[in-house]
GROMACS .gro file of C-alpha atoms in nm:
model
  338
    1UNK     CA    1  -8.721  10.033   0.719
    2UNK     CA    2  -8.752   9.844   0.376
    3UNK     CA    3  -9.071  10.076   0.310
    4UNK     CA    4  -8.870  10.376   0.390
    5UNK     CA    5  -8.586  10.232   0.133
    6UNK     CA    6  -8.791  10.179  -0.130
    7UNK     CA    7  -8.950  10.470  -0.150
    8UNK     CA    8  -8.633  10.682  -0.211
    9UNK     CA    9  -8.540  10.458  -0.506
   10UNK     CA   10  -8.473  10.658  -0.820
   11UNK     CA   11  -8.269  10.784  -1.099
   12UNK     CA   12  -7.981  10.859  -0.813
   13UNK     CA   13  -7.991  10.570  -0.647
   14UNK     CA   14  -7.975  10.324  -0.940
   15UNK     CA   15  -7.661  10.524  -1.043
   16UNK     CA   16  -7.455  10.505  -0.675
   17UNK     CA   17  -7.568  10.131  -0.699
   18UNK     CA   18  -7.346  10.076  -0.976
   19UNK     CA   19  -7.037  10.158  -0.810
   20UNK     CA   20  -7.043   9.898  -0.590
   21UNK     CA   21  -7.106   9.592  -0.910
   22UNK     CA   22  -6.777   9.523  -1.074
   23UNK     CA   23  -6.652   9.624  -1.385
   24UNK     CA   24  -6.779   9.302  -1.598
   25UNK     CA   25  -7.097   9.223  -1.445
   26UNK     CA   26  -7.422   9.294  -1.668
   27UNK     CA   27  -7.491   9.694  -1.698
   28UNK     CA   28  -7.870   9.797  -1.713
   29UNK     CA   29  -8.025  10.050  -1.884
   30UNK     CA   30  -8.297  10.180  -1.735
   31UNK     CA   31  -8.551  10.266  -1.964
   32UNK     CA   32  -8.834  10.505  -1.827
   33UNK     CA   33  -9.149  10.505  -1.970
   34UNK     CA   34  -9.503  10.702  -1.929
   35UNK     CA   35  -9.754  10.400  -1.801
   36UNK     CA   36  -9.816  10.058  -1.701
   37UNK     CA   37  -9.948   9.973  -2.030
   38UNK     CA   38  -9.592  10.100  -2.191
   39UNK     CA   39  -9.385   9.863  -1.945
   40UNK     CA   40  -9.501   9.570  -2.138
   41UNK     CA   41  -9.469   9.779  -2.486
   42UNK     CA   42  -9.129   9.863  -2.438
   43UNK     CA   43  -8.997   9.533  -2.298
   44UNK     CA   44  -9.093   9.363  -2.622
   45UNK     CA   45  -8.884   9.575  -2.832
   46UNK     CA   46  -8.598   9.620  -2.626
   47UNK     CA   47  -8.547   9.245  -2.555
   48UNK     CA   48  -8.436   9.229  -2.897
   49UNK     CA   49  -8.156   9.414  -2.867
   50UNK     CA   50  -7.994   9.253  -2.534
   51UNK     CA   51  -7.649   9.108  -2.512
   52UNK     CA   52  -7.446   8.938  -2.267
   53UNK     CA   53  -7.365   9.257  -2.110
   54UNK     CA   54  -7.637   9.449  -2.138
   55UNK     CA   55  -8.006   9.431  -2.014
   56UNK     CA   56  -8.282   9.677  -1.995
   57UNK     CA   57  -8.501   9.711  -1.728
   58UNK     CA   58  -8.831   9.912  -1.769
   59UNK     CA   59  -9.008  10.130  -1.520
   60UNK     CA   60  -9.218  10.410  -1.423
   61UNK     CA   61  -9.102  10.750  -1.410
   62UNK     CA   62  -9.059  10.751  -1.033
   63UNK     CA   63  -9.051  10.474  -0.702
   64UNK     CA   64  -9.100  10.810  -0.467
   65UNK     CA   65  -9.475  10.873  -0.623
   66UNK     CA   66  -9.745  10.753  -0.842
   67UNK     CA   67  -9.657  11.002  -1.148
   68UNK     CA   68  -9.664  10.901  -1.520
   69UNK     CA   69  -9.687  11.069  -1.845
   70UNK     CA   70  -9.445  11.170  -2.104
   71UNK     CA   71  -9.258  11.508  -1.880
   72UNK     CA   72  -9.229  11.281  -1.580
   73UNK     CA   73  -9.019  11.064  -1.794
   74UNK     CA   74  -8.837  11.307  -1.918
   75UNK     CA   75  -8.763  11.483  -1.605
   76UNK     CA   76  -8.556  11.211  -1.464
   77UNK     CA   77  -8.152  11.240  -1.474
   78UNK     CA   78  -8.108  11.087  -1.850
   79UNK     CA   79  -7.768  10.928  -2.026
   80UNK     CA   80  -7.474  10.800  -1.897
   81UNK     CA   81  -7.341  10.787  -1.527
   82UNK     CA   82  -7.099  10.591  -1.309
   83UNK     CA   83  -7.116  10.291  -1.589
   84UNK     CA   84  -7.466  10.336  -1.569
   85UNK     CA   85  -7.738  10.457  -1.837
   86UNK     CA   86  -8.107  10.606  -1.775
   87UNK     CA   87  -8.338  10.677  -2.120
   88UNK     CA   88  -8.665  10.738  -2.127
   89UNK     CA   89  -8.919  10.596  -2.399
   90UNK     CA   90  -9.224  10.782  -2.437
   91UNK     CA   91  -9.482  10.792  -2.740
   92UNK     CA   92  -9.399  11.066  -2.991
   93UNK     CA   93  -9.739  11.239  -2.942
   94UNK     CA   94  -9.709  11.518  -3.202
   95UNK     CA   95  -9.396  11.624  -3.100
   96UNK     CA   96  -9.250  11.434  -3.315
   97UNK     CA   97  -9.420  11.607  -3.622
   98UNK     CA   98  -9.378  11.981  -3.481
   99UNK     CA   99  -9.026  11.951  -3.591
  100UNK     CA  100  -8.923  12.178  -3.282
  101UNK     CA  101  -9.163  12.420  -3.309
  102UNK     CA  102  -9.198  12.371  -2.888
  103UNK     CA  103  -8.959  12.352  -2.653
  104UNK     CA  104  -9.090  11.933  -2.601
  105UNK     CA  105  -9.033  11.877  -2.928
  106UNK     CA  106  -8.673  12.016  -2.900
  107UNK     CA  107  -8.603  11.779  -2.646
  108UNK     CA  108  -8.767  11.499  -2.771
  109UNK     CA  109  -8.543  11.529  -3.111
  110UNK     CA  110  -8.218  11.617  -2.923
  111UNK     CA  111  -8.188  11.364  -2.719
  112UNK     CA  112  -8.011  11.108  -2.778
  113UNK     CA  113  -8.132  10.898  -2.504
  114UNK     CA  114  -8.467  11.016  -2.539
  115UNK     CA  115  -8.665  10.698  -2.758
  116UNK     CA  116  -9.009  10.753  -2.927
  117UNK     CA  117  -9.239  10.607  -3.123
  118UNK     CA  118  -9.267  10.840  -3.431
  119UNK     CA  119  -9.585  10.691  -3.476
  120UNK     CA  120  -9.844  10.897  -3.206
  121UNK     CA  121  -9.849  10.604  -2.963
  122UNK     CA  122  -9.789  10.299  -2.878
  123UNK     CA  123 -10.156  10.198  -2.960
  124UNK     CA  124 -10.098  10.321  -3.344
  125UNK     CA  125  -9.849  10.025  -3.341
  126UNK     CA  126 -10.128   9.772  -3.210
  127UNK     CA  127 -10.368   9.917  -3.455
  128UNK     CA  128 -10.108   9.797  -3.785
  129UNK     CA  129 -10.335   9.786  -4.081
  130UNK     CA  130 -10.161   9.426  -4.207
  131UNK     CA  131 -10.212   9.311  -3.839
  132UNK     CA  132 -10.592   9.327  -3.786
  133UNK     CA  133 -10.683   9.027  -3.965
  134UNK     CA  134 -10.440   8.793  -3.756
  135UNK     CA  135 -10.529   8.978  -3.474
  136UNK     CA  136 -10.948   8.874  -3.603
  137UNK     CA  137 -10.821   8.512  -3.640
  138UNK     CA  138 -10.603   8.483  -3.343
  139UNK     CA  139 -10.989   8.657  -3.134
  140UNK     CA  140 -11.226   8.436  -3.302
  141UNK     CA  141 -11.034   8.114  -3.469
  142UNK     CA  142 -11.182   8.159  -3.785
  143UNK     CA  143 -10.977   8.228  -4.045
  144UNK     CA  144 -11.240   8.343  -4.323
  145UNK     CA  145 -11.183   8.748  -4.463
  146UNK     CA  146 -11.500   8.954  -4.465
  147UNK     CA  147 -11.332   9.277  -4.497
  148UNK     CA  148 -10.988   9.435  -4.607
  149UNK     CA  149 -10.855   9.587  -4.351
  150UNK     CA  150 -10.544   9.707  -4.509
  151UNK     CA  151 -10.757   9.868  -4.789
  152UNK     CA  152 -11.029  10.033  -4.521
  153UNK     CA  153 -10.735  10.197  -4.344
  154UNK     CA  154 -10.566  10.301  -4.624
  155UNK     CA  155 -10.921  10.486  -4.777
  156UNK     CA  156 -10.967  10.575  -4.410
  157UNK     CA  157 -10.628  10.750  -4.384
  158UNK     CA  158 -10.632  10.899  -4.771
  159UNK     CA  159 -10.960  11.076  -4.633
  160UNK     CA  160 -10.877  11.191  -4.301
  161UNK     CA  161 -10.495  11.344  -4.455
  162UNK     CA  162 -10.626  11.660  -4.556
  163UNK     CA  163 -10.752  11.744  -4.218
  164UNK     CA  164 -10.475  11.601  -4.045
  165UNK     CA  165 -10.277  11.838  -4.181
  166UNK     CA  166 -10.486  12.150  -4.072
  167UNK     CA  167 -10.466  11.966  -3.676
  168UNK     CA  168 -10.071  11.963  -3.705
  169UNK     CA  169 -10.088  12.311  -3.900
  170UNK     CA  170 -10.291  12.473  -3.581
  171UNK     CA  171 -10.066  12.323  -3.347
  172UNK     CA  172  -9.770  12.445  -3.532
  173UNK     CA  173  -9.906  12.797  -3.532
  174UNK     CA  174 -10.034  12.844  -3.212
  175UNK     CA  175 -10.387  12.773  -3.285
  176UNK     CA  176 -10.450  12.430  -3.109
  177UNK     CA  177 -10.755  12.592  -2.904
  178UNK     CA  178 -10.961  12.712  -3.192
  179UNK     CA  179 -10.915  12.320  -3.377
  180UNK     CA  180 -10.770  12.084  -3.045
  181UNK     CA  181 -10.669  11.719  -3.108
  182UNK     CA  182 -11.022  11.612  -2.936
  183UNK     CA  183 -11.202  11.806  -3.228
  184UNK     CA  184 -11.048  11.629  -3.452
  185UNK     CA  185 -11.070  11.283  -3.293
  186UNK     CA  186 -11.426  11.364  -3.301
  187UNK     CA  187 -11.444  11.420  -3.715
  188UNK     CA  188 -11.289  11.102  -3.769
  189UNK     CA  189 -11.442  10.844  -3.573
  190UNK     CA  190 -11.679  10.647  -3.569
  191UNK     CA  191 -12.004  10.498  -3.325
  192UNK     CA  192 -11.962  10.185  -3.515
  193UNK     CA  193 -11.951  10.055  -3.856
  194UNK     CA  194 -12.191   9.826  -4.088
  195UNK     CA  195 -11.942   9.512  -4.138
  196UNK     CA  196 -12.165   9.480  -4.507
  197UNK     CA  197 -12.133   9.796  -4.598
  198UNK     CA  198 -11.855   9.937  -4.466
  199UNK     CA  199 -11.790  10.207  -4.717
  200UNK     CA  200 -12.111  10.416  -4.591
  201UNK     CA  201 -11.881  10.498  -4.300
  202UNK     CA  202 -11.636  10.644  -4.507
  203UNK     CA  203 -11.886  10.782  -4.722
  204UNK     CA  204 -12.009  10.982  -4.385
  205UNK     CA  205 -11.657  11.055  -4.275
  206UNK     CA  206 -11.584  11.203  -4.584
  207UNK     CA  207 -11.858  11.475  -4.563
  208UNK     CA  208 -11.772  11.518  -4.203
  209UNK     CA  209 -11.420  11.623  -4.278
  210UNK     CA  210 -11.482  11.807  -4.609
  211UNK     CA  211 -11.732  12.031  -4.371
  212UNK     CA  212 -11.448  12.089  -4.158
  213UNK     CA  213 -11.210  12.154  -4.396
  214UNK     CA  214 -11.438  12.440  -4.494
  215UNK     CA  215 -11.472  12.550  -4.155
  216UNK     CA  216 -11.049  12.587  -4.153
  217UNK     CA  217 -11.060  12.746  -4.460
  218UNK     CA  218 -11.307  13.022  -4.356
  219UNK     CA  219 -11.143  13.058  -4.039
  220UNK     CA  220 -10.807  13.073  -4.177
  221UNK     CA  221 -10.825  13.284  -4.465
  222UNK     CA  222 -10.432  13.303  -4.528
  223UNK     CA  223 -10.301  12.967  -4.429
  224UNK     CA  224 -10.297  12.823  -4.795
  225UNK     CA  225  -9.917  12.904  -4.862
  226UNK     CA  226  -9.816  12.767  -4.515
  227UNK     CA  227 -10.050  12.451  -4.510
  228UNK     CA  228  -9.928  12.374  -4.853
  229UNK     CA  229  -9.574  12.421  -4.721
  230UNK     CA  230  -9.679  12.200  -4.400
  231UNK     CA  231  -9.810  11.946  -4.619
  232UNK     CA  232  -9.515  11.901  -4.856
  233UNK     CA  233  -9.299  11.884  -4.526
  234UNK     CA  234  -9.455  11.597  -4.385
  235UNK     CA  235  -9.431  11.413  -4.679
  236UNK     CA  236  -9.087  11.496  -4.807
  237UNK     CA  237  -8.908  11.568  -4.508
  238UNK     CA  238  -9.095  11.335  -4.257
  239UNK     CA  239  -9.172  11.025  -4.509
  240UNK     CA  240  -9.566  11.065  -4.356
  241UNK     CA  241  -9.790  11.020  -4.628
  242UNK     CA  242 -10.209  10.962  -4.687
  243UNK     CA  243 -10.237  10.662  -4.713
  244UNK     CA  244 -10.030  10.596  -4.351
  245UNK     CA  245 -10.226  10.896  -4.146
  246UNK     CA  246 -10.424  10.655  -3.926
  247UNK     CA  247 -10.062  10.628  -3.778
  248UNK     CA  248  -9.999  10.946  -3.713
  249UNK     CA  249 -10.314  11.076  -3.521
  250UNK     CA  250 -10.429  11.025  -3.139
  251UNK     CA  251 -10.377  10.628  -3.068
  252UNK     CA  252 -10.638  10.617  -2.807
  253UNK     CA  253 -10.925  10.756  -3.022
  254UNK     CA  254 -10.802  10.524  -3.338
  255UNK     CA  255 -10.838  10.260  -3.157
  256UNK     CA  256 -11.148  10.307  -2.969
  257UNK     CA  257 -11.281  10.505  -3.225
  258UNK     CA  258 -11.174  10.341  -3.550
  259UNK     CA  259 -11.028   9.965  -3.523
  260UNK     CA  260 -11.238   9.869  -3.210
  261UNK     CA  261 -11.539   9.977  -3.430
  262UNK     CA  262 -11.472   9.826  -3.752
  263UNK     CA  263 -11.314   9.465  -3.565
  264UNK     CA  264 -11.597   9.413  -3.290
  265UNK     CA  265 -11.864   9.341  -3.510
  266UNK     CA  266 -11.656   9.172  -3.780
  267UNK     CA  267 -11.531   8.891  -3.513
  268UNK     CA  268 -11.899   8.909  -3.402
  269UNK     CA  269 -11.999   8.745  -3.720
  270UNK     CA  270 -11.729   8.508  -3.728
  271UNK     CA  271 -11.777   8.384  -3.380
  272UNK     CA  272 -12.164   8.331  -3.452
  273UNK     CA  273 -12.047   8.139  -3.792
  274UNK     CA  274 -11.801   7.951  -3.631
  275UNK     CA  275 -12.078   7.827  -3.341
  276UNK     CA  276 -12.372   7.778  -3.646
  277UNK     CA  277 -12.144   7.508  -3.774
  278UNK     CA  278 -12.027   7.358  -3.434
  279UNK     CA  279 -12.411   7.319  -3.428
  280UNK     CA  280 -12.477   7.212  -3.757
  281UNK     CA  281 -12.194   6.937  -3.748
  282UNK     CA  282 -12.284   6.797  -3.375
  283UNK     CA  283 -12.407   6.420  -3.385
  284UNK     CA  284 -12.599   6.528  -3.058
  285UNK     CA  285 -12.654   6.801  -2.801
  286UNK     CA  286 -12.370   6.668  -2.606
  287UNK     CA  287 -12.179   6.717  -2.827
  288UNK     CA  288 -12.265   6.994  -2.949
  289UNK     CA  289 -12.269   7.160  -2.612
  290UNK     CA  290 -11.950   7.003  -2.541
  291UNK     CA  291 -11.751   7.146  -2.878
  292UNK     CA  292 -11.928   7.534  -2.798
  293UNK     CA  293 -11.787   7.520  -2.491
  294UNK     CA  294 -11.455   7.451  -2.604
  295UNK     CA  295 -11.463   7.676  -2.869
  296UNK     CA  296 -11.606   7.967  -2.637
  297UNK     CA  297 -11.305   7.885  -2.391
  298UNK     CA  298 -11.081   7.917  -2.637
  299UNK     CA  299 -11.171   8.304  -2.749
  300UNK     CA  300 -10.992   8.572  -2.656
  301UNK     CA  301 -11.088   8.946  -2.642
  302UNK     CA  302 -10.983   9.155  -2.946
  303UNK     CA  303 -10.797   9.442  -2.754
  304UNK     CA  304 -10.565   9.198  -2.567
  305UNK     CA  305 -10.471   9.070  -2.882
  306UNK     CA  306 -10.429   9.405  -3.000
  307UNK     CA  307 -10.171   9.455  -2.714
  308UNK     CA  308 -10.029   9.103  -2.804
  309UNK     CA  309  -9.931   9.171  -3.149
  310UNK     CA  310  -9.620   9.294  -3.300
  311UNK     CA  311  -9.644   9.264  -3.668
  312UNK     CA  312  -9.612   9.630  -3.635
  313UNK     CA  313  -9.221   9.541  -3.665
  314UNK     CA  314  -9.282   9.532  -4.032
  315UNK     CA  315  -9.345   9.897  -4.015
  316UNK     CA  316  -9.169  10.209  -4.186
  317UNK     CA  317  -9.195  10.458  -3.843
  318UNK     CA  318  -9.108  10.107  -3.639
  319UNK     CA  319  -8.789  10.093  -3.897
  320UNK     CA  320  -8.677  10.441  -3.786
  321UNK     CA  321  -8.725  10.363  -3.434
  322UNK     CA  322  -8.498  10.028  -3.408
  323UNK     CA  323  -8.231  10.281  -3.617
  324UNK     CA  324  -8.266  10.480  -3.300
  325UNK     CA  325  -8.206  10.162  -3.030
  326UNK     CA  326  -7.940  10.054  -3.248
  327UNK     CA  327  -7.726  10.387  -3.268
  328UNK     CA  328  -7.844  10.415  -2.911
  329UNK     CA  329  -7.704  10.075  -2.803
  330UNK     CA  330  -7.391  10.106  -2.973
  331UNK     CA  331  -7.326  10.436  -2.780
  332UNK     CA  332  -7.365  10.277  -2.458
  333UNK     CA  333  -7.143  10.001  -2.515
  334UNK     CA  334  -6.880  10.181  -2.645
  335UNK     CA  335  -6.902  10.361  -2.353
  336UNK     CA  336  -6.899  10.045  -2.156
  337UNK     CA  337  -6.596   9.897  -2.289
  338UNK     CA  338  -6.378  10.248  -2.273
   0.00000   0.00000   0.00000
């Protein structure tokens, strides 16, 4: 019987629950989000903006089935109801960025109880430039800086904008299957990166995308008055500029295909450092034995702490979002207390 219960638990049953609480007990909103990995996303920015009265709870789209993604979010019965209030929070994909041009992006921007992350994803967030050398210290305990981060991604980005803008421009025109999302993840990642000399990666990125750029421009013949217009819109309109692409684009292929390549071997090096002078400074093998092992123990892996951190806080789309909670909370308890 409990089985059978459970699995008819959803949207209209968390709403004909409420009736029976009373009128000052603690309302939930129940945010819906796209995957497991987003429960724990979510949780650690909505916490923030709890009050006596009012808790979130996150879930998956649906107790009836195993279904995620952003549309089975979104299909659930959103807003207010019986004192009650469903959202869903989904990653802003680049729905976000089409400004309406599809009928998801409509709904995505007018919503009101519809959150996203105007960044692509939730793993753009992880990936914060001014995060990845806390998130190299917190991995290897060894605070020493072999590379700028902050200024990679930024060169990273500046190069990649100009073909960004083509992806979003073929999406926007109905041209997404002659340049897809994959093709461009493909131009502007990586196999892995030289922690000495980093800047032969970019140097190869840049000819990659410059060929591709080419390959837009023969293909597209007329698009220079509406890419420029794109372009000007992104920046102006959106506040997305160069040196903040690596934001913007797919957050699964940045970070498996940008950060992951340019941290692993960079925490490599300081792991192996940090173990040469364990060695170097051990009065005996028992000792030293002793102090690696404690010092191995005490590692973690680099895309948990990824996942961990939330520096990302400190960020200009992360800035628009908590706007959004706030105007969003507000609404709900104004609602409450009418």
């Amino acid at each position: 019987m409990a089985k059978r219960l459970q699995e008819h638990l959803n949207s209209n049953y968390v709403e004909l629950a409420q009736k029976l609480k009373p009128k000052n007990a603690v309302r939930k909103v129940i945010a819906y989000v796209e995957s497991y990995d987003d429960i724990s996303f979510w949780h650690s920015i909505l916490q923030d903006f709890e009050t006596e009265h009012l808790k979130f709870e996150v879930m998956l789209p649906s107790r009836q089935t195993l279904s995620k993604g952003k549309k089975a979010a979104l299909m659930n019965k959103l807003g207010p109801s019986l004192g009650n209030f469903m959202i869903a929070c989904v990653d802003a994909d680049y729905d976000y960025l089409m400004q309406g041009a599809t009928e998801i992006s409509q709904t995505l921007l007018a919503s009101p109880f519809i959150l996203h992350t105007y960044t692509y994803a939730i793993e753009n967030y992880q990936c914060y430039a001014p995060a990845l050398h806390t998130i190299c210290v917190m991995s290897t305990l060894n605070d020493r800086c072999i590379i700028s981060f902050e200024d990679f991604m930024e060169q990273y980005s500046n190069i990649i904008w100009p073909l960004f803008v083509w992806n979003i421009w073929t999406h926007k025109n109905g041209q997404a299957n002659t340049y897809s999302i994959t093709s461009f993840a493909q131009t502007v990642t990586f196999h892995d990166i030289n922690p000495y000399h980093p800047e032969k990666a970019l140097e190869q990125l840049k000819t990659r995308v410059n060929k591709q750029i080419a390959w837009l421009q023969r293909k597209f013949p007329k698009a220079k008055e509406s890419y420029l217009k794109l372009k000007n819109s992104l920046q102006e309109e959106l506040d997305i500029h160069p040196a903040d692409t690596y934001l913007y684009i797919q957050g699964h292929a940045l970070m498996e295909g940008v950060v992951l390549p340019l941290l692993c071997p960079v925490c490599n090096m300081l792991r192996r450092e940090r173990e040469r002078e364990i060695s170097q400074l051990a009065l005996h093998s028992v000792q030293k034995q002793n102090e690696l092992s404690g010092y191995r123990n005490s590692l973690s892996p680099i895309d948990l702490m990824l996942r961990k951190s939330v520096e990302f806080k400190e960020s200009k789309p992360y800035q628009k979002l908590r706007s959004d909670i706030e105007k969003l909370t507000e609404r709900i308890t104004k609602r409450l207390t009418t």
